[in-house]
Each structure stands twice: as structure tokens, then as C-alpha cells.
CSV table of C-alpha atoms in Angstrom, one decimal:
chain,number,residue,atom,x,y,z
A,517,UNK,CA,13.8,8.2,-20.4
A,518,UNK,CA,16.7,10.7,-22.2
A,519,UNK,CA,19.7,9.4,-21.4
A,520,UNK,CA,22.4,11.2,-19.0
A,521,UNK,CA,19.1,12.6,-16.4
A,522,UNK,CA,20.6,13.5,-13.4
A,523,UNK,CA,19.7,15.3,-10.2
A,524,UNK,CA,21.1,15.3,-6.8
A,525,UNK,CA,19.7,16.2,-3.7
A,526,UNK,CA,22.2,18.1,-1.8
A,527,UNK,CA,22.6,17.6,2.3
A,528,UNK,CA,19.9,16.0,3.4
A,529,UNK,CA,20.0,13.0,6.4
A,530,UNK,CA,19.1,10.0,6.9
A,531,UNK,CA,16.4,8.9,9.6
A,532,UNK,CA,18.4,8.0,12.8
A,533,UNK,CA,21.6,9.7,11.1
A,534,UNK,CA,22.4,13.3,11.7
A,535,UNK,CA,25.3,13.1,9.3
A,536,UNK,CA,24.1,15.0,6.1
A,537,UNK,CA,24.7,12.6,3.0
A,538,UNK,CA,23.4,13.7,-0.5
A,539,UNK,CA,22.0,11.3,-3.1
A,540,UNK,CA,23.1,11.2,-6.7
A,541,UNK,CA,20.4,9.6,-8.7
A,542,UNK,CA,21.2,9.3,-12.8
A,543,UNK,CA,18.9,7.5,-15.6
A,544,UNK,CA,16.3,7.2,-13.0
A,545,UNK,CA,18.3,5.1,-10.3
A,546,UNK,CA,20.7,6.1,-7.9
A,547,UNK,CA,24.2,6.3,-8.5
A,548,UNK,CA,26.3,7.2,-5.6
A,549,UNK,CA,25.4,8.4,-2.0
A,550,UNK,CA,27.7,10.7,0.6
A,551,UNK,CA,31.1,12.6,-0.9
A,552,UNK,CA,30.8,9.9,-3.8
A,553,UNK,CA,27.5,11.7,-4.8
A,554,UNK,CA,28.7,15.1,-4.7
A,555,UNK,CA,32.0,14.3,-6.7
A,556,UNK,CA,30.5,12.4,-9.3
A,557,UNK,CA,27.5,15.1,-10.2
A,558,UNK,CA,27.8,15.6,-13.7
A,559,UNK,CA,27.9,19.6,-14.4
A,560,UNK,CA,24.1,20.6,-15.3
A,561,UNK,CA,22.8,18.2,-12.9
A,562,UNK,CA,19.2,19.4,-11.3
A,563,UNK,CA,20.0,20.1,-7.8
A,564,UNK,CA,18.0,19.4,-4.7
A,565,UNK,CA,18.7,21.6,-1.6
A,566,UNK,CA,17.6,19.3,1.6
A,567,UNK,CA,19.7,20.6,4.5
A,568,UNK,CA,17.9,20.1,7.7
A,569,UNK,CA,15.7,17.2,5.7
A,570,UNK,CA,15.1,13.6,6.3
A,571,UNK,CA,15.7,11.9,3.0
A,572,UNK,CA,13.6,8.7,2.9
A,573,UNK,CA,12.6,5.9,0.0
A,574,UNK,CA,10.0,6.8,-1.9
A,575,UNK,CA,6.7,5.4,0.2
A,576,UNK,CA,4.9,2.4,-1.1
A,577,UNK,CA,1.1,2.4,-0.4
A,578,UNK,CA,-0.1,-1.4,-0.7
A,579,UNK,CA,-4.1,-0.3,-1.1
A,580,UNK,CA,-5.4,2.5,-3.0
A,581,UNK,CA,-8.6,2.7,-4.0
A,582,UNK,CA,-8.5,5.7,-5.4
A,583,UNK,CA,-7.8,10.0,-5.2
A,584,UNK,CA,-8.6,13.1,-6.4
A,585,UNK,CA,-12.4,12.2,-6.9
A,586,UNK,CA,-11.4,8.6,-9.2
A,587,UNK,CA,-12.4,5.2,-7.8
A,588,UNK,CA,-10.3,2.5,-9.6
A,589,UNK,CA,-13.3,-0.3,-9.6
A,590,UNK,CA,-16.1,2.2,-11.1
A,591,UNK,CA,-13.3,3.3,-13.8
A,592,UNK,CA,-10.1,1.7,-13.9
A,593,UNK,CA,-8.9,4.2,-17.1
A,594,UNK,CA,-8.8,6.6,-14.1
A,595,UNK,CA,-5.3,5.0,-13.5
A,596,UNK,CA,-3.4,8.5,-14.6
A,597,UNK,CA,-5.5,10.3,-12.1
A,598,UNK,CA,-5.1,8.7,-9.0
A,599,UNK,CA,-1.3,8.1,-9.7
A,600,UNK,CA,-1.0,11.8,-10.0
A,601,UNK,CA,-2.5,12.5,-7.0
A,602,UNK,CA,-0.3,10.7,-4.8
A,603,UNK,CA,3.5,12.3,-4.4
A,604,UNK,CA,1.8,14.6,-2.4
A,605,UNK,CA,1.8,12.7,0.5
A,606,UNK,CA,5.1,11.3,-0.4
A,607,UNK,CA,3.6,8.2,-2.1
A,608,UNK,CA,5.9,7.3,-5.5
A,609,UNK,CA,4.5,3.5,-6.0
A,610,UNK,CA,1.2,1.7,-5.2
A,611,UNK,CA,-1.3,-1.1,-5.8
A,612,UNK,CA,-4.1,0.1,-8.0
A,613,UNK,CA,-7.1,-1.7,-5.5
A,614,UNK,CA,-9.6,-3.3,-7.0
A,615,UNK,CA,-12.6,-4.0,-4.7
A,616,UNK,CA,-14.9,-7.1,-5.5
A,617,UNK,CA,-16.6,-6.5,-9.1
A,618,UNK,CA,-17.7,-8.6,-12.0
A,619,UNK,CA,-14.5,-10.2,-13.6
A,620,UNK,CA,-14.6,-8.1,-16.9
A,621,UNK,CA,-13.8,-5.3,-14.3
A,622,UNK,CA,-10.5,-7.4,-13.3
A,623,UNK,CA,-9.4,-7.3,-17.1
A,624,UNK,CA,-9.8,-3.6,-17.5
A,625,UNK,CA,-8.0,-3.2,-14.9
A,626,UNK,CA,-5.3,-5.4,-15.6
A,627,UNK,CA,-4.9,-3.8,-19.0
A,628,UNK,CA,-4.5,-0.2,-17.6
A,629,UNK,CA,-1.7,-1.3,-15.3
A,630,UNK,CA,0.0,-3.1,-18.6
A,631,UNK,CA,-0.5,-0.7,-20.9
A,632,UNK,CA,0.6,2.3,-18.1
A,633,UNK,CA,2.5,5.2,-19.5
A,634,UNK,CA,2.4,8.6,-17.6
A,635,UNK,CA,1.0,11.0,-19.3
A,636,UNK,CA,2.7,13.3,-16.6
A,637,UNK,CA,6.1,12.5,-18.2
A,638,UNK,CA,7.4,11.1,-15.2
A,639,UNK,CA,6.1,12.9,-11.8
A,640,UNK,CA,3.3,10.9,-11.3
A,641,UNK,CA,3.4,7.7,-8.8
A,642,UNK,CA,4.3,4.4,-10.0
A,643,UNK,CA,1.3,1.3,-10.4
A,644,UNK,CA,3.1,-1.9,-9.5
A,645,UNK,CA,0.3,-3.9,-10.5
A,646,UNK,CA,-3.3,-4.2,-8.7
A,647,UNK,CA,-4.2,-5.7,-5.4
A,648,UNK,CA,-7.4,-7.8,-6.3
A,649,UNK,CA,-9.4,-7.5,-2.8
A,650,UNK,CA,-12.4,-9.8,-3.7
A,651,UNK,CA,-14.3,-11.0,-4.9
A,652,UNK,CA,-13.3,-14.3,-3.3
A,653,UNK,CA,-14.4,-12.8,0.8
A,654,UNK,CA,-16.5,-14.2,2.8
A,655,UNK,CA,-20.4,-13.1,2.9
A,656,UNK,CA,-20.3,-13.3,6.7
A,657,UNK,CA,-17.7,-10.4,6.4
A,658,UNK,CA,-18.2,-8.3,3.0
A,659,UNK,CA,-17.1,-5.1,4.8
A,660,UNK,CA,-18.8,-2.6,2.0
A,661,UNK,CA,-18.1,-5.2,-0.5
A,662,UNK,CA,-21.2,-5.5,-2.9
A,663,UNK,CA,-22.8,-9.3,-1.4
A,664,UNK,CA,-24.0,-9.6,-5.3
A,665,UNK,CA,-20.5,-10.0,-6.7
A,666,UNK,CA,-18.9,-12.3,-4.2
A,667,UNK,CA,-18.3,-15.7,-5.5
A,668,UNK,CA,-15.7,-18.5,-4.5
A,669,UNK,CA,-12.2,-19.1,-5.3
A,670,UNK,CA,-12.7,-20.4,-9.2
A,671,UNK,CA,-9.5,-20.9,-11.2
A,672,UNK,CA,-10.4,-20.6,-14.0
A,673,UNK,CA,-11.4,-17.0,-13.5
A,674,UNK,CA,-7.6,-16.3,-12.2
A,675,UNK,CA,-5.7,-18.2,-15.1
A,676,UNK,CA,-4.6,-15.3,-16.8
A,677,UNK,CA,-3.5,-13.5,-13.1
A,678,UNK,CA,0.2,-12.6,-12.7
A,679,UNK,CA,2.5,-9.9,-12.2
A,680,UNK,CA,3.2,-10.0,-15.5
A,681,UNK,CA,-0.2,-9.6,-16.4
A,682,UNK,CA,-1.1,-7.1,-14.1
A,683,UNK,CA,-2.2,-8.6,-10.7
A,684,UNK,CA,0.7,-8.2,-8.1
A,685,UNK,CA,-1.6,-9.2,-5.0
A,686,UNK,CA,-4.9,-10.5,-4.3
A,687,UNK,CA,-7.4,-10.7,-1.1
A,688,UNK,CA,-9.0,-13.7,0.0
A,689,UNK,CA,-10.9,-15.6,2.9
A,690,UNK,CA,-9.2,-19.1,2.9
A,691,UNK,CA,-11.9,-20.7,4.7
A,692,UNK,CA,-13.9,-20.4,1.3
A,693,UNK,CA,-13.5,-24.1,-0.6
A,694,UNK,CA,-10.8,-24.3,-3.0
A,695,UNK,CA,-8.9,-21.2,-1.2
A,696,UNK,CA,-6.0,-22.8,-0.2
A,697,UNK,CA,-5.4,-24.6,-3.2
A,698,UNK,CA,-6.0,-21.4,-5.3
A,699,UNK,CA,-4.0,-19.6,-3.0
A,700,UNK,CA,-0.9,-21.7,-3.5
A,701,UNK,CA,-1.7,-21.5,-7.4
A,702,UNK,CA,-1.3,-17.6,-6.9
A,703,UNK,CA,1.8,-18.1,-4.8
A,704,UNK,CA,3.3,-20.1,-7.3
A,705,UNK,CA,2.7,-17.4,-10.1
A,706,UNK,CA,4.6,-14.5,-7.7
A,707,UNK,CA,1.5,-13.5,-6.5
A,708,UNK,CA,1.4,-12.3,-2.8
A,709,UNK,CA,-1.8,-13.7,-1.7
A,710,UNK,CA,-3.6,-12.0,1.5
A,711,UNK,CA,-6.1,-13.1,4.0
A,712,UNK,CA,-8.8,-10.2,4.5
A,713,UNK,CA,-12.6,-10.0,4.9
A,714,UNK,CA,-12.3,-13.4,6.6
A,715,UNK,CA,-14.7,-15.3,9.3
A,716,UNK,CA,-11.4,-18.4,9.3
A,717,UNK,CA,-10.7,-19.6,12.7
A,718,UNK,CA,-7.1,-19.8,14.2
A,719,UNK,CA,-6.5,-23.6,12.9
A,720,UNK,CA,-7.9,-22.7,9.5
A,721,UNK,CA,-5.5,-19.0,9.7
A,722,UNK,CA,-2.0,-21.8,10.3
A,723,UNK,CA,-3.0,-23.7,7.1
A,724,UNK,CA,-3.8,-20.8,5.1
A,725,UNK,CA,0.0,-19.7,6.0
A,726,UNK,CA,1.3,-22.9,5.5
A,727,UNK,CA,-0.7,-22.6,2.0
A,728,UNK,CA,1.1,-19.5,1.1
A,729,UNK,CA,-0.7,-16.6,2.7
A,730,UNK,CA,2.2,-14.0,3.6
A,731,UNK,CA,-0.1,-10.8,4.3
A,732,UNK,CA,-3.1,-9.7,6.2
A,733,UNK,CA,-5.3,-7.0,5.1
A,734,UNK,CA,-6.6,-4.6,7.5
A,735,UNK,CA,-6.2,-6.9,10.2
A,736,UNK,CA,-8.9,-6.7,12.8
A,737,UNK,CA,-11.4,-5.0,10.6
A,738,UNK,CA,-13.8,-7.4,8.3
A,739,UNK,CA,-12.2,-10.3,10.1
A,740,UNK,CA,-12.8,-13.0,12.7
A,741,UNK,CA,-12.2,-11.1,15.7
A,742,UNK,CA,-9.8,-11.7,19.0
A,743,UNK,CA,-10.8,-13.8,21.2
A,744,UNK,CA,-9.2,-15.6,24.1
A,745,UNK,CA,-11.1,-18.6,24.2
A,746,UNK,CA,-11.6,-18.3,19.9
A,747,UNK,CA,-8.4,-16.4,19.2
A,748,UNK,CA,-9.4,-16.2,15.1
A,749,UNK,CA,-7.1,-16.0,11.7
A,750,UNK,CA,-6.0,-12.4,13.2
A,751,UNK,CA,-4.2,-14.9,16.3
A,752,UNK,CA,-2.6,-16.5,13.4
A,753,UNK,CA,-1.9,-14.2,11.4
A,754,UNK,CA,-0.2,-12.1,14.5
A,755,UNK,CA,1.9,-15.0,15.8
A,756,UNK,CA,3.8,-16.1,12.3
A,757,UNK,CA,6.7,-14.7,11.3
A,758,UNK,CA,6.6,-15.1,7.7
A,759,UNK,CA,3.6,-12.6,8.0
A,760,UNK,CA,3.4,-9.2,7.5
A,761,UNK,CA,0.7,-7.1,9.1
A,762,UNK,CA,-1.3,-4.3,6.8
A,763,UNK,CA,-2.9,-1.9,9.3
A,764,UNK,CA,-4.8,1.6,8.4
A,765,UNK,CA,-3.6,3.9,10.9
A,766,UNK,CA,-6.2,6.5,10.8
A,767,UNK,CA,-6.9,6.2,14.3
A,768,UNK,CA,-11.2,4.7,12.7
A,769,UNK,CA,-10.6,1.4,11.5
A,770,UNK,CA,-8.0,0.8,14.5
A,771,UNK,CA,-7.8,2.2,18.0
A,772,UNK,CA,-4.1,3.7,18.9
A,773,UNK,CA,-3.9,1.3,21.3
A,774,UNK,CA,-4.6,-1.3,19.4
A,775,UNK,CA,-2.0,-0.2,17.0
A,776,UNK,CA,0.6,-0.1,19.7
A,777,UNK,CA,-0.4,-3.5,20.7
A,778,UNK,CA,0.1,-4.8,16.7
A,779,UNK,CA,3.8,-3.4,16.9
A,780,UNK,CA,4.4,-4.7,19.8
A,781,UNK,CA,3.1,-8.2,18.9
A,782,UNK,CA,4.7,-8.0,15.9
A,783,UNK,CA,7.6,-6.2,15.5
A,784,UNK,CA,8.6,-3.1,13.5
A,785,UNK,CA,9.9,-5.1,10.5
A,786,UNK,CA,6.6,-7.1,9.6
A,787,UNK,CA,3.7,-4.1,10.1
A,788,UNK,CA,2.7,-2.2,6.6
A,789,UNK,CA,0.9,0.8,6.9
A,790,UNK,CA,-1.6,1.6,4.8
A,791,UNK,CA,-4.4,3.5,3.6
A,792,UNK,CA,-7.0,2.0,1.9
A,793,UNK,CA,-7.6,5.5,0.2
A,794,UNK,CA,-11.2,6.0,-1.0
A,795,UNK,CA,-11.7,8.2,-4.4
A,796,UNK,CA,-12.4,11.1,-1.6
A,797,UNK,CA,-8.9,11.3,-0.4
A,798,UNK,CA,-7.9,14.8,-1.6
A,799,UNK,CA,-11.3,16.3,-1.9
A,800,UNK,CA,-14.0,18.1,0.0
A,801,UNK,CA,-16.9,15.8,1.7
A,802,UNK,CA,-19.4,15.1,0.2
A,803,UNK,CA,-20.9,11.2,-1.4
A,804,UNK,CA,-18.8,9.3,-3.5
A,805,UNK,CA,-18.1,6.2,-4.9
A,806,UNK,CA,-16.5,3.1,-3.9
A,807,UNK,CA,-17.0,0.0,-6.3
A,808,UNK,CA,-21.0,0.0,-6.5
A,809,UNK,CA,-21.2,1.5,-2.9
A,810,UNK,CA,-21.9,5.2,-2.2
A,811,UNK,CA,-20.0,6.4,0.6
A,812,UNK,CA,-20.5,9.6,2.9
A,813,UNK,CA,-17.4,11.6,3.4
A,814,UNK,CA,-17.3,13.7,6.6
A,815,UNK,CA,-14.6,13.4,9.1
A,816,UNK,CA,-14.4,9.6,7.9
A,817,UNK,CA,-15.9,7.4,4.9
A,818,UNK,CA,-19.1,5.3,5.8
A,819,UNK,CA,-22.4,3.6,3.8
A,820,UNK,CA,-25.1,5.5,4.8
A,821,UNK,CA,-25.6,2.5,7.1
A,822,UNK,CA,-22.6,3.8,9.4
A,823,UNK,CA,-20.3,0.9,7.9
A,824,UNK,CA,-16.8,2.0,7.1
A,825,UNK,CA,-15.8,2.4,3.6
A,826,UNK,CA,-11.8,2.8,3.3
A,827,UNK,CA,-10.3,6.6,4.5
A,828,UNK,CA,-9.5,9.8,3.7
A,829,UNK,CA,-6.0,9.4,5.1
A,830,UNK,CA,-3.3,10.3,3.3
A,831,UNK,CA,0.4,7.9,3.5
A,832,UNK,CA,2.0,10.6,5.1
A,833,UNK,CA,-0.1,10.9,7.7
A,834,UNK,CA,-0.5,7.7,8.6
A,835,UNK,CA,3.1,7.5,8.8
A,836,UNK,CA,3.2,10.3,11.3
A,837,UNK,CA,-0.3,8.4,13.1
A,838,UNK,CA,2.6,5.2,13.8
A,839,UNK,CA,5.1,7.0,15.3
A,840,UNK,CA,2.4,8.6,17.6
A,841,UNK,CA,0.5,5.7,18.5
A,842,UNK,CA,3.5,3.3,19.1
A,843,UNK,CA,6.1,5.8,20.3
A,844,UNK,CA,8.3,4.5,17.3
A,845,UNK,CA,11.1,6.1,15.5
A,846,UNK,CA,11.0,8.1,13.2
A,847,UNK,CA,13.3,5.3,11.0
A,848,UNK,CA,11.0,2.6,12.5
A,849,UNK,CA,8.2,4.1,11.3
A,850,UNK,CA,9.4,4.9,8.3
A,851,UNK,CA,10.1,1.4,7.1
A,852,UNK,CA,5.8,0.1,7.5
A,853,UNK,CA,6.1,2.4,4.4
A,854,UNK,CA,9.3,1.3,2.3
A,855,UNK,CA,11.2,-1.2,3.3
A,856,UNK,CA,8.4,-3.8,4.3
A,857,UNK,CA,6.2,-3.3,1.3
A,858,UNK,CA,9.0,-3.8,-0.9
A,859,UNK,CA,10.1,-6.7,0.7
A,860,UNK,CA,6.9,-8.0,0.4
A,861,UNK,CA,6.2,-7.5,-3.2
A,862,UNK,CA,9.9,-8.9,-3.7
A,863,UNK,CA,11.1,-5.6,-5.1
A,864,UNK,CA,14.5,-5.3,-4.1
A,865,UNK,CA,15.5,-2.2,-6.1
A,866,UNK,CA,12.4,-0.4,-4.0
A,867,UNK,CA,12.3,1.0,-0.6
A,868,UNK,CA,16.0,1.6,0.5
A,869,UNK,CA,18.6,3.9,-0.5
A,870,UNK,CA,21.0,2.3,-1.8
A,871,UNK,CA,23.4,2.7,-5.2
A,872,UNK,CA,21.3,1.1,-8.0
A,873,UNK,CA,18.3,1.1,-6.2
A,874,UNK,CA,15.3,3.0,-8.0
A,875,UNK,CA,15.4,6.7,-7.7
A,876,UNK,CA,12.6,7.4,-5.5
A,877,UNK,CA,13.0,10.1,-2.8
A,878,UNK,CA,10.8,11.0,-0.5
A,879,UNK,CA,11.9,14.4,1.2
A,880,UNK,CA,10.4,15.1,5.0
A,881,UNK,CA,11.1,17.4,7.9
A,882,UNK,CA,11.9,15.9,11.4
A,883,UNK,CA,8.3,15.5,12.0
A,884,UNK,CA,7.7,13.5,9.1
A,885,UNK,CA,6.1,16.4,7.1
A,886,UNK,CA,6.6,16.0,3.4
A,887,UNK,CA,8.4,18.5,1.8
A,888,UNK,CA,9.5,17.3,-1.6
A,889,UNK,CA,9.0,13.8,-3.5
A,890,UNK,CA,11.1,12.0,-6.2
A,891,UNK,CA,9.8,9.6,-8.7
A,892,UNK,CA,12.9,8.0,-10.5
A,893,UNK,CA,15.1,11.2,-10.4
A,894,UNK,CA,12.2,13.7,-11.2
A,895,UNK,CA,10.5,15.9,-9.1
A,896,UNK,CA,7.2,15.2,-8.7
A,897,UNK,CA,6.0,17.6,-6.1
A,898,UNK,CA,7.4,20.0,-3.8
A,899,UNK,CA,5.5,21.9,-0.7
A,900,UNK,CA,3.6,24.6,-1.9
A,901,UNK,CA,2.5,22.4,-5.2
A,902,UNK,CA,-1.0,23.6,-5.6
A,903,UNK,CA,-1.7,19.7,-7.4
């Protein structure tokens, strides 16, 4: 990064805030927000012009599959590709997702995310290390997982899993034996550990929390369901605070109301929203892949067999599906995608605005449209990108 990069996005508002306040972002990170921002521009900065625009963080998307026709588990050197794909829909950092596969999959992937450099120069989203989602799930509820790959919890297969070395969350069932003492080995690493593709019961949910389990994946789908007599891991999971809730808002995996009922349940500051993006989000329909699995592509992604297969959804607009189904502000809603991811991954310089905070922008109009996305004081698209 040359040193002395500086742009600043000129009058647009914060979510909630009417009050224009422009954002000063220099070296990648921002520098000064309000009158500050404007007085300390440097002359030559790149300016923004966002009056009448909602400036938000950059968007964090927790489970990507893939874009733009690339499926991280067939080919995780298609890193570049789907990274590119994403500012679009205001995305500027994600978790590569890597559904269950053979283990040598795992270490490409782990070496793409540690040897990432963007060959965009700078506009393309941010990997912050992969979300491992399998293989350690339960074969009472693989989802579209590949049965043939599933295996249990084995250490010695994880020994070389960290943030450092790539892994920055992984999906398991913790009824599966050794979970829960794998699970607080990942913990223990700075691993954020998730309970998905599950058949636990409620009792076996509270110690997989107690174990270290601080996120559920797509709750409700490939998962123990809701009962009242049998209330599940999804009772659990729902009821703790130190949880937070993923959710794919695509109004398939999850009826609206059953949205509204999560955010109710659970409150605004512990539901994510994601998208569990298939390698057909950006393209026409037609078959592609996911992992080993062919999926259909229509108005939604399914197996042949009807099962679904991830979505088509961009961030974006499963942003805009929150605010619909819950009746949430647009700040509210906002934070499923910035705030609580960040916190989640422990990333403190990551979804807020804030001075020395990483410069990543998302620009949106008061119905959550994007108009304009910043990776680390670049622009990385603006409406009417053809990308």
C-alpha cells in the first residue's frame, strides 16, 4: 500500500442520523470523521460525493461458498474470483466456506487464504480466513453434505487449524464423540467454533456452549428441530446469550415469520445474517457445483432431490429481507452484517466507523440499496459497475 492514500467520502449519514458527516480514510484506515475529516483532507485526496447516502461498515458475510460461477471446495485457487465478486453487494470481508471434503481439500484451502494477495490491487473483498463447515456433522443431518466424507471430530486432522494458519471458524455437531473436547481445543486456538448440521438435543446444545460453542449456523435448517415437548440445540442455542444466531434471510431456508420470531427471541445485537452463497450467486440458472454435489439453480439452489443447496442471495439483499421481515431499522439491521460478525470473529478494527478502524465503506441509499463500496480506502465498485 503507497504511502499517503487518501480518499474521503464527502456528506454522507449515518443510519439513524440525518446529520451529514464525511469520513476521511488515509493508508487504508480511517483517519478522522465529521468537520475533522473535511479539515484534515490532504489536497489531492480522491473524493467521494455521498449526499443523501447512508454510509455504513463495510458488510461482513460469515459463509460464502462461492460467486461468479467458482465453488471454493471443488477449487479453492478460485479465492481471487469469488472475492471480486462480492463489493457488489456491498460485501468487503468474508469467510472463504469450505463444505465437508477430504482433508487435503482443507490444506489447499488454508494455503490460498495465507498466501492471499489481490490480484485486483485492492478492490476486491477481503478473506478473513475459511469457515470449515464439516466434515465433523452429523449423518442424520448432512444437508447436501457428501455422506462419504463425513467423519468424526479427530484432532489430529485439526492440529495445524488456526487463524493464523488459515481457519478462522469451523462447523460442527457436538453430539458427535470427542466434539466437545475438540471444540474447546478450537476455542483455545481463537477459533470460533459453530454448531450446524446437528441432531443434539437441548441438554447436549447447554454443554456444547459451556464447551465453547459461540455460533449457530443456519439455525433451524439441517438441525434438531423445535419442539415443545423436545425443544433441540436450536432451544439452546436461542436462549444463551453468549450466542450469536447465523440466519440466511432469503425468505427459502427460513420463513419471514420465523425470522421475526429469531429477532425477537434474540435480540438485534446477537443475529448475523448471512448468505451461504452458492458458486451461482451472480449468474444465470442453470446446474452448478457445490463441493461434490450438483445443484439446480432456478428461483433457488436445490439437489435434484429438491434438497436445498445454499442461495443465490446476495448480502445486500438479505440485509434489506431483515428489515422487511422484522420491521427493524435500518441501523438494526445493518449491524447482523457489521457490527455482530466482527465482534464475533474478535475483529475490533472491523464493522464500525470509527477513527482507526479499517477503511471499509459500504455506501447505500435509504432503502438499503448499494450504491458504492470501499475496501480499505479504494473503491471497489460503484452502481453502474458492469463487474
Amino acid at each position: 500500500m503507497e504511502s499517503g492514500r487518501s480518499l474521503l467520502v464527502r456528506g454522507a449519514s449515518r443510519a439513524g442520523d440525518e446529520r451529514p458527516a464525511s469520513i476521511l480514510i488515509v493508508d487504508g484506515r480511517i483517519r478522522a470523521l465529521g468537520a475533522e475529516a473535511e479539515a484534515a483532507a490532504p489536497a489531492g485526496a480522491t473524493e467521494v460525493e455521498a449526499e443523501g447516502l447512508i454510509a455504513a461498515p463495510g458488510f461482513i458475510d460469515l459463509q460464502v461458498n462461492g460467486a461468479a460461477g467458482h465453488d471454493l471446495t471443488a477449487d479453492p485457487n478460485s479465492l481471487a474470483g469469488v472475492a471480486a465478486a462480492l463489493p457488489q453487494y456491498g460485501v468487503t470481508a468474508f469467510l472463504p466456506t469450505i463444505v465437508s471434503a477430504p482433508y487435503e481439500v482443507h490444506a489447499a484451502a488454508m494455503a490460498a487464504v495465507r498466501e492471499w494477495s489481490d490480484p485486483t490491487g485492492g478492490t476486491s473483498a477481503t478473506p478473513l480466513g475459511l469457515h470449515v463447515e464439516g466434515p465433523f456433522l452429523s449423518p442424520a443431518r448432512p444437508g447436501v453434505h457428501d455422506p462419504s466424507v463425513l467423519r468424526e471430530p479427530d484432532p489430529a486432522a485439526t492440529a495445524g487449524w488456526s487463524p493464523d494458519g488459515g481457519v478462522r471458524m469451523v462447523t460442527l455437531a457436538p453430539e458427535l464423540p470427542r466434539a466437545l473436547a475438540l471444540t474447546a481445543d478450537l476455542v483455545a486456538r481463537g477459533i470460533v467454533v459453530s454448531a450446524g448440521h446437528t441432531d443434539a438435543d437441548y441438554e447436549t446444545g447447554r454443554a456444547a456452549i459451556d464447551a465453547g460453542v459461540r455460533y449457530a449456523t443456519h439455525l433451524f435448517n439441517a438441525m434438531t428441530p423445535l419442539g415443545h415437548r423436545e425443544p433441540g440445540i436450536a432451544a439452546a442455542l436461542l436462549a444463551d446469550a453468549r450466542v450469536t444466531i447465523g440466519i440466511i434471510p432469503d425468505g427459502v431456508h427460513l420463513h419471514p415469520a420465523i425470522v421475526d420470531h429469531v429477532w425477537r427471541m434474540a435480540g438485534p445485537g446477537r443475529v448475523s445474517a448471512v448468505t451461504d452463497a452458492i458458486a451461482a450467486l451472480g449468474m444465470a440458472p442453470g446446474r452448478y457445483q457445490l463441493g461434490r454435489i450438483e445443484v439446480l439453480v432456478d428461483d433457488r439452489a436445490a439437489t435434484s432431490g429438491g434438497r436445498l443447496a445454499g442461495s443465490v442471495i446476495g448480502l445486500d439483499a438479505a440485509l434489506r429481507n431483515v428489515a422487511a421481515f422484522t420491521g427493524a431499522t435500518a441501523a438494526a439491521a445493518l449491524e447482523t452484517v457489521t457490527r455482530v460478525p466482527a465482534r464475533l470473529l474478535g475483529l475490533p478494527d472491523r464493522g464500525h466507523l470509527g477513527a482507526g478502524a479499517i477503511g471499509d465503506v459500504t455506501l447505500l441509499t435509504p432503502a438499503l440499496e448499494v450504491c458504492a463500496t470501499i475496501v480499505a480506502g479504494r473503491v471497489a465498485y460503484a452502481l453502474g459497475d458492469t463487474a
